[in-house]
Short mmCIF file of C-alpha atoms in Angstrom, two decimals:
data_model
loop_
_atom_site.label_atom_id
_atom_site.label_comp_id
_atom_site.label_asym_id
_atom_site.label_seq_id
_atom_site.Cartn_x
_atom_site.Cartn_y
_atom_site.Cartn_z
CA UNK A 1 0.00 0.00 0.00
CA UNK A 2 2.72 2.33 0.95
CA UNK A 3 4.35 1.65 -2.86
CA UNK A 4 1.21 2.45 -4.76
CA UNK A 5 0.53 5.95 -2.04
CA UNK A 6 4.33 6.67 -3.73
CA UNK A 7 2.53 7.24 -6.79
CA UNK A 8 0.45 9.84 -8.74
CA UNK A 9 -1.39 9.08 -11.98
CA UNK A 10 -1.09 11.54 -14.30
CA UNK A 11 -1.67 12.16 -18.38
CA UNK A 12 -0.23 13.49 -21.21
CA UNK A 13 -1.86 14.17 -24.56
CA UNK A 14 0.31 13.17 -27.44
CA UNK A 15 2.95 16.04 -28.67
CA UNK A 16 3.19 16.80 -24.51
CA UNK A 17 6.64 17.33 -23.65
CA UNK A 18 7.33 15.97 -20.38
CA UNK A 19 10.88 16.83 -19.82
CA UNK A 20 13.84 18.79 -21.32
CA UNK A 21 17.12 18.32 -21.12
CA UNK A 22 18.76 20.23 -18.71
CA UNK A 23 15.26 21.10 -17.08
CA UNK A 24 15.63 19.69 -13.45
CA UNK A 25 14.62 16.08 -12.34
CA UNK A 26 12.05 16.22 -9.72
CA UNK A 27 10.20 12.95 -10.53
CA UNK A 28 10.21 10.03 -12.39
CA UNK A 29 7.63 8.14 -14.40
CA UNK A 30 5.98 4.65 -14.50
CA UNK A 31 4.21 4.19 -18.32
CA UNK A 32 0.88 2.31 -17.60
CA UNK A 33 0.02 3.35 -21.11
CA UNK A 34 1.20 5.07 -24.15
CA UNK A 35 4.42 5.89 -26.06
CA UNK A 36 7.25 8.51 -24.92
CA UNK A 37 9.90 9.56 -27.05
CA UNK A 38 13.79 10.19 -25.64
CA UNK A 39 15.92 12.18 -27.86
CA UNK A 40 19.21 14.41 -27.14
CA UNK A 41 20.03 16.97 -29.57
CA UNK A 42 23.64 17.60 -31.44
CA UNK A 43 25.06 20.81 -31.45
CA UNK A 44 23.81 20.79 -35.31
CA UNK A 45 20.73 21.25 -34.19
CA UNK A 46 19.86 17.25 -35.18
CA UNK A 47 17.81 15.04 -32.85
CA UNK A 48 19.13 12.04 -31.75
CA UNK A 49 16.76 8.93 -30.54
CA UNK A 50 18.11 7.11 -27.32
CA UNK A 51 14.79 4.86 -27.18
CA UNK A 52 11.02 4.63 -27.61
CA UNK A 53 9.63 4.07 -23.78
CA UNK A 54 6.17 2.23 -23.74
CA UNK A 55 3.54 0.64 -20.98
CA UNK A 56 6.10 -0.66 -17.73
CA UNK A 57 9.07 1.16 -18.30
CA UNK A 58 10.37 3.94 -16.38
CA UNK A 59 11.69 7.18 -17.33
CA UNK A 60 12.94 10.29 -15.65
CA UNK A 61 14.53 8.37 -13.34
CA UNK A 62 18.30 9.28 -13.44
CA UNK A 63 17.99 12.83 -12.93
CA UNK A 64 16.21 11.91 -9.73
CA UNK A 65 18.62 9.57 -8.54
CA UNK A 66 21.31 11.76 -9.04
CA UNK A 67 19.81 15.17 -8.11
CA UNK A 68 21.43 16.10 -11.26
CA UNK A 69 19.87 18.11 -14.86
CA UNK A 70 17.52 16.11 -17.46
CA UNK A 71 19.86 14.22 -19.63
CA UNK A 72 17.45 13.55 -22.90
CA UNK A 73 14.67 15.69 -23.90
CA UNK A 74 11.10 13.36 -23.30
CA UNK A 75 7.73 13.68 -25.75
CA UNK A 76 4.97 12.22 -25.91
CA UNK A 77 4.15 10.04 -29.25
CA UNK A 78 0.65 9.12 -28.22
CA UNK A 79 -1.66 9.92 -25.42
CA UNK A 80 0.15 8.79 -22.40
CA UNK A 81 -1.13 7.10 -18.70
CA UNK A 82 1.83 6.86 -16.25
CA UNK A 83 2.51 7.16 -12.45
CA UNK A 84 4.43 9.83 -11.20
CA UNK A 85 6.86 9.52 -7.95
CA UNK A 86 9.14 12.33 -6.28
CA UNK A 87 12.74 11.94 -5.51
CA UNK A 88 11.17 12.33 -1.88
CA UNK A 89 9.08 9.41 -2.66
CA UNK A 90 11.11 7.19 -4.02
CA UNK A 91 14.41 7.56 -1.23
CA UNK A 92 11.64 6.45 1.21
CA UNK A 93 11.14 3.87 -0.90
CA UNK A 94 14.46 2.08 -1.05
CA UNK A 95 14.52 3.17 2.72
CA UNK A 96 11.48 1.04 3.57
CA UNK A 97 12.12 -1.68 0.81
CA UNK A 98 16.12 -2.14 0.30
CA UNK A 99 15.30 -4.81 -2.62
CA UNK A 100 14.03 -2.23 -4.58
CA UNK A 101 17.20 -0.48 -4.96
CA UNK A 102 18.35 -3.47 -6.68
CA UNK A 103 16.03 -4.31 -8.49
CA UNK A 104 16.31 -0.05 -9.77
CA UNK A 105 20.26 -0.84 -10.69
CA UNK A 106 19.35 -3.86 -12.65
CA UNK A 107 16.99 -1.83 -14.55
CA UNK A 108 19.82 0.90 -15.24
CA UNK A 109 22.37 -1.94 -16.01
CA UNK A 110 19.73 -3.63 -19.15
CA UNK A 111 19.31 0.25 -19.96
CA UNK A 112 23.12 0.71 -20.22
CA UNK A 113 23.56 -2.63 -22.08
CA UNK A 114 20.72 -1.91 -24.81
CA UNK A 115 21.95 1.35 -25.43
CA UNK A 116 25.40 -0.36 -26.16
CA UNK A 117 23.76 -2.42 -28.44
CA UNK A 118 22.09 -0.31 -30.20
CA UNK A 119 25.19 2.04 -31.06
CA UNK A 120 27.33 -0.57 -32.22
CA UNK A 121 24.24 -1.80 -34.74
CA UNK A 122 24.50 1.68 -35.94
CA UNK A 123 28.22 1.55 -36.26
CA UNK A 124 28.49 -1.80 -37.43
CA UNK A 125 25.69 -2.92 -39.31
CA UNK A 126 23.57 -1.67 -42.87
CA UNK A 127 20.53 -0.14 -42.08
CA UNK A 128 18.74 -3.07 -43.08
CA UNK A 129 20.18 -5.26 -40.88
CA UNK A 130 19.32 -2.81 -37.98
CA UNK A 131 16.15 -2.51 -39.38
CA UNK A 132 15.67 -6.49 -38.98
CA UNK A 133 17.00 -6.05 -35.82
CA UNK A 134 14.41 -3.42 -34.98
CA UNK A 135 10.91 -5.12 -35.81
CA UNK A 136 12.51 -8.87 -34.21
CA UNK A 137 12.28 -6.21 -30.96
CA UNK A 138 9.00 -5.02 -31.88
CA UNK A 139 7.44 -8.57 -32.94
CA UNK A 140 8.50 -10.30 -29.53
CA UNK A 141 6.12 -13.25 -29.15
CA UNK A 142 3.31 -11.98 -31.20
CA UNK A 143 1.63 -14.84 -32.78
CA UNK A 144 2.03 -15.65 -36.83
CA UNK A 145 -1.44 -14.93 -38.93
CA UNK A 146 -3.11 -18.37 -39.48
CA UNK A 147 -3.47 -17.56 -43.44
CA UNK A 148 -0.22 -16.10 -43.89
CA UNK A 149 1.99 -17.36 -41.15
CA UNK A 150 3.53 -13.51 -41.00
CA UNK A 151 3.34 -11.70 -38.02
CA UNK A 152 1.24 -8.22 -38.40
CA UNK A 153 2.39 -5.45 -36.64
CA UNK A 154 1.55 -2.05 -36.17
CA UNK A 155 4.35 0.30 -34.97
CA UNK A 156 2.58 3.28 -32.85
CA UNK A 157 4.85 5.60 -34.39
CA UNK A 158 5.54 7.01 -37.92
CA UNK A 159 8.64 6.47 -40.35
CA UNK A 160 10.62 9.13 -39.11
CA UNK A 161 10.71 7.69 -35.44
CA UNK A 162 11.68 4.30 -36.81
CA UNK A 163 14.52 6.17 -38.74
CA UNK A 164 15.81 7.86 -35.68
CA UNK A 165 15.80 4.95 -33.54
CA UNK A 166 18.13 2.61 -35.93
CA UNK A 167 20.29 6.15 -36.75
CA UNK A 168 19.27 6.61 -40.53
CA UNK A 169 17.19 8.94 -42.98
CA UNK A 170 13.50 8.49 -43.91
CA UNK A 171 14.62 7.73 -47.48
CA UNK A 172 17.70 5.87 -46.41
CA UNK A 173 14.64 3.81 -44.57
CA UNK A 174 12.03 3.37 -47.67
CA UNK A 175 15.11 2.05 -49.30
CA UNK A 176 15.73 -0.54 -46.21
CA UNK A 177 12.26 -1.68 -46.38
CA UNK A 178 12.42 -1.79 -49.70
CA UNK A 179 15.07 -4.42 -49.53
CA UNK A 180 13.47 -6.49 -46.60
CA UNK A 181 9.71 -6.73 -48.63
CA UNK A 182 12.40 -8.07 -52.02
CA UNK A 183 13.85 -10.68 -49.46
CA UNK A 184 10.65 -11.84 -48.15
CA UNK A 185 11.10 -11.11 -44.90
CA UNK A 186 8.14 -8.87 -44.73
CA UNK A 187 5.11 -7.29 -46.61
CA UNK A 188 3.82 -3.90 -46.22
CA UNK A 189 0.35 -2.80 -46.58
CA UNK A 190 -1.24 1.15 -45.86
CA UNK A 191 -1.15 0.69 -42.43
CA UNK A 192 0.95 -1.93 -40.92
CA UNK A 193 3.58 -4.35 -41.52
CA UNK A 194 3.50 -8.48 -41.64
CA UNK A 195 6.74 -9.86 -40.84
CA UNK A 196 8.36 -13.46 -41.40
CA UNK A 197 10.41 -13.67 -38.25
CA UNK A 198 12.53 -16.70 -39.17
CA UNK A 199 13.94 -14.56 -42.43
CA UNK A 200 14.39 -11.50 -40.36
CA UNK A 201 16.37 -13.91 -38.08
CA UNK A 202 18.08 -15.51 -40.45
CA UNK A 203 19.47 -11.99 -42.05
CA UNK A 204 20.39 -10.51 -38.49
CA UNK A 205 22.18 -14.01 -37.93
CA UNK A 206 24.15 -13.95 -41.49
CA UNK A 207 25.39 -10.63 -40.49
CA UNK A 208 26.59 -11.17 -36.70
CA UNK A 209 24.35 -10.34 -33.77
#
């Protein structure tokens, strides 16, 4: 009871910006519902996309463990549900509930290790194998169409987004796609995607995961 008192449920209509860098970290943010965007901008003036948060993950939180500025800028892609907690809020937390602390560095530590990953597919790989990479994230265990025995999927977020998550251009990404559908390892309709995941497998395999 004391955990869920921690907390304050609050929304966001999509386009909301919920955090700048720089701004100062008074709370974090549990996502019940909805899509956030993280980005950190270059001193070109170019946005950068550090992740895509969605329903259970937490964000906001290292400025408030750290007392220290906003390190990524945070917006809303759709309307957004989460659960707000103070840096008040959540010492007392680990102060009452020690495990949680752990289980709060674990979370940073699978943070730290995806982010890794994902800038050495953008160093490393061709934007089609990050792409693969990308929707095998997105697909997780959704289950194949009976007729088809694709998976469909429907992103949440436009072309662009996708583009600045795997570190490429909106053409250089209609060309990637492009190249995927001529493989075989996916289809694309108006609005959504169908995916064969053992192809995309099998390309992100061929070319070292």
């Amino acid at each position: 009871a004391a955990c869920a008192n921690a907390f304050r449920t609050v929304h966001f209509e999509a386009g909301h910006v919920l955090f700048l860098t720089g701004d100062r970290g008074d709370r974090a943010y549990l996502l019940e519902d909805g899509l956030v965007r993280l980005t950190l901008a270059t001193a070109g003036g170019r946005e950068l996309n550090v992740r895509v948060a969605g329903p259970g993950d937490m964000i906001g939180e290292i400025a408030v463990l750290d007392s220290g500025p906003r390190s990524a800028d945070a917006t809303a892609l759709t309307d957004v549900t989460a659960h707000a907690i103070t840096a008040t809020s959540l010492a007392a937390l680990f102060k009452d509930r020690p495990g949680l602390a752990q289980s709060v560095i674990a979370l940073l530590c699978k943070r730290l290790r995806a982010t890794t990953a994902q800038m050495e597919g953008i160093a490393l790989h061709r934007i089609e194998i990050r792409l693969a990479r990308f929707l095998l994230e997105q697909l997780g265990t959704r289950p194949a169409s009976s007729a088809s025995g694709r998976v469909p999927l429907e992103l949440g977020y436009s072309q662009a987004e996708i583009a600045r998550l795997i570190g490429a251009s909106r053409p250089k990404l209609n060309v990637a796609l492009g190249v995927l559908e001529k493989t075989g390892a996916l289809k694309r309709t108006a609005d959504r995607l169908f995916c064969d995941r053992e192809a995309l497998a099998r390309l992100v395999d061929e070319h070292g995961e």
